[in-house]
Amino acid sequence: MGGIVDIADYWQGFVRQSPLAVVTDVDGTLLPFAPRPEEALPGPDVVALLRELAQLQGLTVALASGRTHEDLDRLFGHVPRLLLVAEHGGWRRAEGAWQPVDLAPPEALAELARELERITSHQTRALVERKTWSVALHYRRVPPSERLGLLIQADAVVRAWVSGHAGFERLEGVHAFEVRSSRIHKGTAAPWVREHAGAGAHLLALGDDLTDEDLFRALGSADDTILVGRELARSTAARWRMNGPGAALAFLRWIRAVRREGTTPPPPVLPRPVTPLPLARKEAGERFKLLAISNRLPALRTPTEPCEERKRGVGGLVSALEPALTARGGLWLGWSGRALPGAEPGPACLDDDVLPPLAWLDLPGEWVEKSYNGFCNRSLWPLFHSMPERVRFADAEWERYEQVNEVFAAAASNIVDPDTPIWVHDYHLLALGRALRQRGHRGALGLFLHIPFPGVDLFSMIPTAERLLDELLDFDLLGFHTPGYVGNFLQCVGALSPARVGDDVVEHRSRRIRVGAFPIGILPESFQELPELGVAEETAALLQAIGQTRLVIGVDRLDYTKGIPERLRAFGRLLELFPEWRGKVSLVQVSVPSRADIPEYAEQRALVENAVGRINGEFGEAHWVPVRYLYRSYGHGQLAQLYRASDVGYVTPLRDGMNLVAKEYVAAQDPLKPGVLLLSRFAGAAVELKDAVLTNPYHSDGMARDLDRALRMGLEERLDRHGRLLAAVCRTTAVTWAEDFLRALEACR
Ligand code: GDG
């Protein structure tokens, strides 16, 4: 970003001040996370660095951790002059003995600890840790397949307890959570450290987790704060960021050099500002040649350090957009996923240390509730999926929706020049074309809709249908998955707007708007590679539990459009209509948690769980569980392995824009003995994947018969269908989709 030299100069000046105190968190900041806290040990180099820093004239070093004081003593107690702060500020040690703060340990916590110990009594790998003012549950070592059950129980206990005890809060950690008295936090240690550092001391705080925010907030304008770690979806009061413990240690070594030797070269790793975009505007405008805008962003990554969460998101959008943006010098803007407490959106921020560079903004919680949870997901989502009975409208939600679109437009026009092409994604941002034009944007504007576009009878149920359509016509290019959705859109324009409609073009206010089908795809080769051994183990255990039975697989976000209860019902009908399958076929349903704070989604979860219980109760036997239901997500490699091991890919949404799972299932098959894709007629994918067994998810008996047919299909027919399906999946991939759309967009102006 602009002014790198200034940043280096700033830090040279800051770290030379005396007296100066460096206050740093331990786990995740100085030491990388280890599988167990007791394994996270400081190496001799870390201890030596702390020792040398603590000896320097005018410099005080304090460690502020959530660990117990016994723990900190064991790890760092032997380092002379080091200040130690344990239990988030509750215990402190300068020289001599540890001192607790003056707050009686809350007796009620013992009761919570007992409850947690009770529910973990069968789970030897969970650990309940009692501290002075808090109780923590560590579940890092609990096998992933058992975590969910444990967390559901623990969550219920904690929720009930916290609601009955004022003055306590729950803190989320990495594979752990803690319930703590809210009067104890790291911010309370700041004056204590300052006092020990000497009058007028400046503080520099480093930390990675939410408990460090208390410390950041407690510091003043003459102090400074660095958030360590690359997590994007996280609000921070820190002014600077660094990538992780490696970077933090390098920075501390540089401080040692500056204070010991005076003049030194700039630090090898500079903290980056958690910066409002306007600072970067001038340079960014010249640099970014294309802007993509979507509601959410992919997780952060640097070119050298892929982050695990990101590797999971190999869905079509991310895998297609990342290379396309990177190749064109593009930037990706989205909502951070953070909901702010106040009424104002946060400033847009930029991270150009990743490829492609990412920009994001925070939105007020009330806007998220009304726009995202409201108009997007309780009006547009069900309506566009032809489920009008689930739709409801509220004027205030539509207003917030337009406002969110305006905030995105403001951020976009702050980062790129008015001539830059912009590619907008999905139903959250349908009004963005209008908002951008109102801000004077001249470059080509394209929108791709990832969900179906409904016919005019449905679309006209939107109270602001005409206005929304008119806003859409401010884009230059409108892309949909299938010709059917294109037809629906043109039908709506013909019926609700004065614009003139052609085959693939709309003429409106002397402008031509191109409309076309751009079917999204996947990266087929990424589903053909076998996963690494370590990755495969967990799925192998699942497959082993299923044993010799035939396998049917369903994989979806837990969403009512995906037709999961209907799918289960049809599976139950299969076992009734064709009893010969009992004991011989199993259904594995992977349901990825989604939009869990919207009531319809919680309801859907209960429906699915009941249906699973009913089938397993009615048909299950000692040696056979008909349905294995997994409410969790799997890694990309594990999914590929599950697809490949399954005889039938059971992909039966009630309505779906495209459905990538269908394409992934095809790509993952062994070409010599492929499984059968059973696909809903109402998925956009059915247009290209005509050689699947197409089924009607609203008709249980029919779907049960189709499932029976898929399970019985002979090798010759399977080979024949699979060959054609694979050719279709390889014809329109994630890459061709992005390239085709961008070519059309570039041709627009
Ligand atoms: C929207 C539209 C359109 C699922 N479970 C796991 C996992 N997934 C991945 C799948 C797939 C993706 O999520 C789901 O994509 P879909 O296309 O099936 O559905 P939506 O999420 O509803 O997507 C849809 C799509 O946008 C693209 O335009 O096709 O119609 O609704 O890639 O593999 N991925 C991993 N672990 C899981 O457990 N790693």
PDB file of C-alpha atoms in Angstrom, residues 51-191:
ATOM      1  CA  ARG A  51      15.253 -12.568  28.277  1.00  0.00           C
ATOM      2  CA  GLU A  52      17.313 -10.165  26.175  1.00  0.00           C
ATOM      3  CA  LEU A  53      14.428  -7.798  25.545  1.00  0.00           C
ATOM      4  CA  ALA A  54      13.591  -7.666  29.248  1.00  0.00           C
ATOM      5  CA  GLN A  55      17.200  -6.663  30.045  1.00  0.00           C
ATOM      6  CA  LEU A  56      17.229  -3.667  27.712  1.00  0.00           C
ATOM      7  CA  GLN A  57      17.316  -0.202  29.158  1.00  0.00           C
ATOM      8  CA  GLY A  58      13.952   1.617  29.125  1.00  0.00           C
ATOM      9  CA  LEU A  59      12.065  -1.415  27.850  1.00  0.00           C
ATOM     10  CA  THR A  60       9.605  -3.509  29.852  1.00  0.00           C
ATOM     11  CA  VAL A  61       8.234  -6.784  28.550  1.00  0.00           C
ATOM     12  CA  ALA A  62       4.998  -8.323  29.813  1.00  0.00           C
ATOM     13  CA  LEU A  63       3.260 -11.546  28.818  1.00  0.00           C
ATOM     14  CA  ALA A  64      -0.531 -11.406  29.148  1.00  0.00           C
ATOM     15  CA  SER A  65      -2.209 -14.764  28.763  1.00  0.00           C
ATOM     16  CA  GLY A  66      -5.397 -16.650  29.540  1.00  0.00           C
ATOM     17  CA  ARG A  67      -3.320 -19.489  30.986  1.00  0.00           C
ATOM     18  CA  THR A  68      -3.151 -20.166  34.700  1.00  0.00           C
ATOM     19  CA  HIS A  69      -0.368 -18.591  36.729  1.00  0.00           C
ATOM     20  CA  GLU A  70       1.096 -22.033  37.434  1.00  0.00           C
ATOM     21  CA  ASP A  71       1.359 -22.604  33.722  1.00  0.00           C
ATOM     22  CA  LEU A  72       3.014 -19.265  32.998  1.00  0.00           C
ATOM     23  CA  ASP A  73       5.411 -19.828  35.884  1.00  0.00           C
ATOM     24  CA  ARG A  74       6.422 -23.195  34.466  1.00  0.00           C
ATOM     25  CA  LEU A  75       7.096 -21.752  31.006  1.00  0.00           C
ATOM     26  CA  PHE A  76       8.488 -18.298  31.724  1.00  0.00           C
ATOM     27  CA  GLY A  77       8.898 -17.946  35.500  1.00  0.00           C
ATOM     28  CA  HIS A  78      12.687 -18.238  35.219  1.00  0.00           C
ATOM     29  CA  VAL A  79      13.116 -15.252  32.879  1.00  0.00           C
ATOM     30  CA  PRO A  80      14.390 -12.322  34.952  1.00  0.00           C
ATOM     31  CA  ARG A  81      12.502  -8.974  34.874  1.00  0.00           C
ATOM     32  CA  LEU A  82       9.688 -10.372  32.746  1.00  0.00           C
ATOM     33  CA  LEU A  83       6.223  -9.215  33.882  1.00  0.00           C
ATOM     34  CA  LEU A  84       3.624 -11.990  33.849  1.00  0.00           C
ATOM     35  CA  VAL A  85      -0.152 -11.607  33.678  1.00  0.00           C
ATOM     36  CA  ALA A  86      -2.198 -14.822  33.947  1.00  0.00           C
ATOM     37  CA  GLU A  87      -5.903 -15.676  33.664  1.00  0.00           C
ATOM     38  CA  HIS A  88      -6.644 -12.678  31.413  1.00  0.00           C
ATOM     39  CA  GLY A  89      -5.411 -10.153  33.934  1.00  0.00           C
ATOM     40  CA  GLY A  90      -6.591 -11.837  37.158  1.00  0.00           C
ATOM     41  CA  TRP A  91      -3.113 -12.800  38.403  1.00  0.00           C
ATOM     42  CA  ARG A  92       0.001 -10.668  38.086  1.00  0.00           C
ATOM     43  CA  ARG A  93       3.650 -11.121  38.907  1.00  0.00           C
ATOM     44  CA  ALA A  94       6.367  -8.496  38.699  1.00  0.00           C
ATOM     45  CA  GLU A  95       9.053  -9.552  41.045  1.00  0.00           C
ATOM     46  CA  GLY A  96       8.426 -12.011  43.846  1.00  0.00           C
ATOM     47  CA  ALA A  97       5.086 -13.674  44.383  1.00  0.00           C
ATOM     48  CA  TRP A  98       1.966 -13.788  42.225  1.00  0.00           C
ATOM     49  CA  GLN A  99      -0.828 -11.419  43.264  1.00  0.00           C
ATOM     50  CA  PRO A 100      -4.474 -12.014  42.438  1.00  0.00           C
ATOM     51  CA  VAL A 101      -6.682  -8.988  41.746  1.00  0.00           C
ATOM     52  CA  ASP A 102      -9.039  -7.968  44.486  1.00  0.00           C
ATOM     53  CA  LEU A 103     -12.119  -9.900  43.370  1.00  0.00           C
ATOM     54  CA  ALA A 104     -13.519 -12.903  45.227  1.00  0.00           C
ATOM     55  CA  PRO A 105     -13.652 -16.052  43.071  1.00  0.00           C
ATOM     56  CA  PRO A 106     -17.310 -16.586  42.072  1.00  0.00           C
ATOM     57  CA  GLU A 107     -18.665 -19.641  43.851  1.00  0.00           C
ATOM     58  CA  ALA A 108     -21.392 -20.246  41.297  1.00  0.00           C
ATOM     59  CA  LEU A 109     -18.770 -21.261  38.734  1.00  0.00           C
ATOM     60  CA  ALA A 110     -18.166 -24.509  40.610  1.00  0.00           C
ATOM     61  CA  GLU A 111     -21.698 -25.538  39.760  1.00  0.00           C
ATOM     62  CA  LEU A 112     -21.121 -24.850  36.051  1.00  0.00           C
ATOM     63  CA  ALA A 113     -17.840 -26.769  36.148  1.00  0.00           C
ATOM     64  CA  ARG A 114     -19.628 -29.766  37.725  1.00  0.00           C
ATOM     65  CA  GLU A 115     -22.304 -29.681  35.012  1.00  0.00           C
ATOM     66  CA  LEU A 116     -19.656 -29.600  32.282  1.00  0.00           C
ATOM     67  CA  GLU A 117     -17.730 -32.397  33.979  1.00  0.00           C
ATOM     68  CA  ARG A 118     -20.908 -34.446  34.090  1.00  0.00           C
ATOM     69  CA  ILE A 119     -21.579 -34.183  30.373  1.00  0.00           C
ATOM     70  CA  THR A 120     -17.951 -34.854  29.517  1.00  0.00           C
ATOM     71  CA  SER A 121     -17.619 -37.791  31.920  1.00  0.00           C
ATOM     72  CA  HIS A 122     -17.846 -40.302  29.020  1.00  0.00           C
ATOM     73  CA  GLN A 123     -15.574 -38.282  26.841  1.00  0.00           C
ATOM     74  CA  THR A 124     -12.086 -38.770  28.222  1.00  0.00           C
ATOM     75  CA  ARG A 125     -10.544 -36.483  25.634  1.00  0.00           C
ATOM     76  CA  ALA A 126     -12.501 -33.413  26.637  1.00  0.00           C
ATOM     77  CA  LEU A 127     -10.985 -31.337  29.397  1.00  0.00           C
ATOM     78  CA  VAL A 128     -12.824 -29.114  31.840  1.00  0.00           C
ATOM     79  CA  GLU A 129     -10.380 -26.636  33.325  1.00  0.00           C
ATOM     80  CA  ARG A 130     -11.318 -24.749  36.478  1.00  0.00           C
ATOM     81  CA  LYS A 131      -9.567 -21.421  36.897  1.00  0.00           C
ATOM     82  CA  THR A 132     -10.035 -18.753  39.538  1.00  0.00           C
ATOM     83  CA  TRP A 133     -12.648 -16.631  37.757  1.00  0.00           C
ATOM     84  CA  SER A 134     -13.534 -18.873  34.866  1.00  0.00           C
ATOM     85  CA  VAL A 135     -14.210 -22.396  33.636  1.00  0.00           C
ATOM     86  CA  ALA A 136     -12.930 -23.594  30.268  1.00  0.00           C
ATOM     87  CA  LEU A 137     -13.921 -26.573  28.154  1.00  0.00           C
ATOM     88  CA  HIS A 138     -11.167 -27.794  25.797  1.00  0.00           C
ATOM     89  CA  TYR A 139     -12.316 -30.111  23.019  1.00  0.00           C
ATOM     90  CA  ARG A 140      -9.360 -30.030  20.678  1.00  0.00           C
ATOM     91  CA  ARG A 141      -8.592 -33.710  21.291  1.00  0.00           C
ATOM     92  CA  VAL A 142     -12.181 -34.919  20.985  1.00  0.00           C
ATOM     93  CA  PRO A 143     -12.536 -36.798  17.671  1.00  0.00           C
ATOM     94  CA  PRO A 144     -14.294 -34.540  15.154  1.00  0.00           C
ATOM     95  CA  SER A 145     -17.155 -37.017  14.715  1.00  0.00           C
ATOM     96  CA  GLU A 146     -17.980 -36.734  18.446  1.00  0.00           C
ATOM     97  CA  ARG A 147     -17.521 -32.988  18.804  1.00  0.00           C
ATOM     98  CA  LEU A 148     -20.880 -31.905  17.552  1.00  0.00           C
ATOM     99  CA  GLY A 149     -22.829 -34.010  20.052  1.00  0.00           C
ATOM    100  CA  LEU A 150     -20.639 -32.812  22.894  1.00  0.00           C
ATOM    101  CA  LEU A 151     -20.888 -29.162  21.867  1.00  0.00           C
ATOM    102  CA  ILE A 152     -24.653 -29.272  21.536  1.00  0.00           C
ATOM    103  CA  GLN A 153     -24.929 -30.520  25.115  1.00  0.00           C
ATOM    104  CA  ALA A 154     -22.308 -28.144  26.456  1.00  0.00           C
ATOM    105  CA  ASP A 155     -23.891 -25.248  24.646  1.00  0.00           C
ATOM    106  CA  ALA A 156     -27.275 -25.925  26.239  1.00  0.00           C
ATOM    107  CA  VAL A 157     -25.695 -26.081  29.712  1.00  0.00           C
ATOM    108  CA  VAL A 158     -23.697 -22.884  29.227  1.00  0.00           C
ATOM    109  CA  ARG A 159     -26.562 -20.928  27.711  1.00  0.00           C
ATOM    110  CA  ALA A 160     -28.851 -21.828  30.600  1.00  0.00           C
ATOM    111  CA  TRP A 161     -26.166 -21.039  33.173  1.00  0.00           C
ATOM    112  CA  VAL A 162     -25.090 -17.702  31.685  1.00  0.00           C
ATOM    113  CA  SER A 163     -28.687 -16.517  31.316  1.00  0.00           C
ATOM    114  CA  GLY A 164     -29.188 -17.134  35.049  1.00  0.00           C
ATOM    115  CA  HIS A 165     -25.923 -15.485  36.170  1.00  0.00           C
ATOM    116  CA  ALA A 166     -25.346 -11.816  35.391  1.00  0.00           C
ATOM    117  CA  GLY A 167     -21.753 -10.596  35.081  1.00  0.00           C
ATOM    118  CA  PHE A 168     -20.366 -13.584  33.177  1.00  0.00           C
ATOM    119  CA  GLU A 169     -19.476 -13.937  29.528  1.00  0.00           C
ATOM    120  CA  ARG A 170     -18.641 -16.733  27.182  1.00  0.00           C
ATOM    121  CA  LEU A 171     -15.402 -16.480  25.197  1.00  0.00           C
ATOM    122  CA  GLU A 172     -14.720 -18.591  22.128  1.00  0.00           C
ATOM    123  CA  GLY A 173     -11.210 -19.956  21.697  1.00  0.00           C
ATOM    124  CA  VAL A 174      -9.672 -22.318  19.173  1.00  0.00           C
ATOM    125  CA  HIS A 175     -11.283 -25.679  20.026  1.00  0.00           C
ATOM    126  CA  ALA A 176     -12.162 -24.398  23.465  1.00  0.00           C
ATOM    127  CA  PHE A 177     -14.505 -21.974  25.125  1.00  0.00           C
ATOM    128  CA  GLU A 178     -14.474 -20.320  28.470  1.00  0.00           C
ATOM    129  CA  VAL A 179     -17.062 -18.781  30.768  1.00  0.00           C
ATOM    130  CA  ARG A 180     -15.501 -15.908  32.666  1.00  0.00           C
ATOM    131  CA  SER A 181     -16.421 -13.166  35.053  1.00  0.00           C
ATOM    132  CA  SER A 182     -16.713 -10.047  32.891  1.00  0.00           C
ATOM    133  CA  ARG A 183     -14.854  -8.014  35.493  1.00  0.00           C
ATOM    134  CA  ILE A 184     -11.620  -9.820  34.701  1.00  0.00           C
ATOM    135  CA  HIS A 185     -10.075  -8.995  31.347  1.00  0.00           C
ATOM    136  CA  LYS A 186      -6.703  -8.145  29.888  1.00  0.00           C
ATOM    137  CA  GLY A 187      -7.534  -4.435  29.698  1.00  0.00           C
ATOM    138  CA  THR A 188      -7.313  -4.292  33.497  1.00  0.00           C
ATOM    139  CA  ALA A 189      -3.626  -5.225  33.280  1.00  0.00           C
ATOM    140  CA  ALA A 190      -2.687  -2.205  31.133  1.00  0.00           C
ATOM    141  CA  PRO A 191      -2.397   0.379  33.977  1.00  0.00           C
TER     142      PRO A 191
END
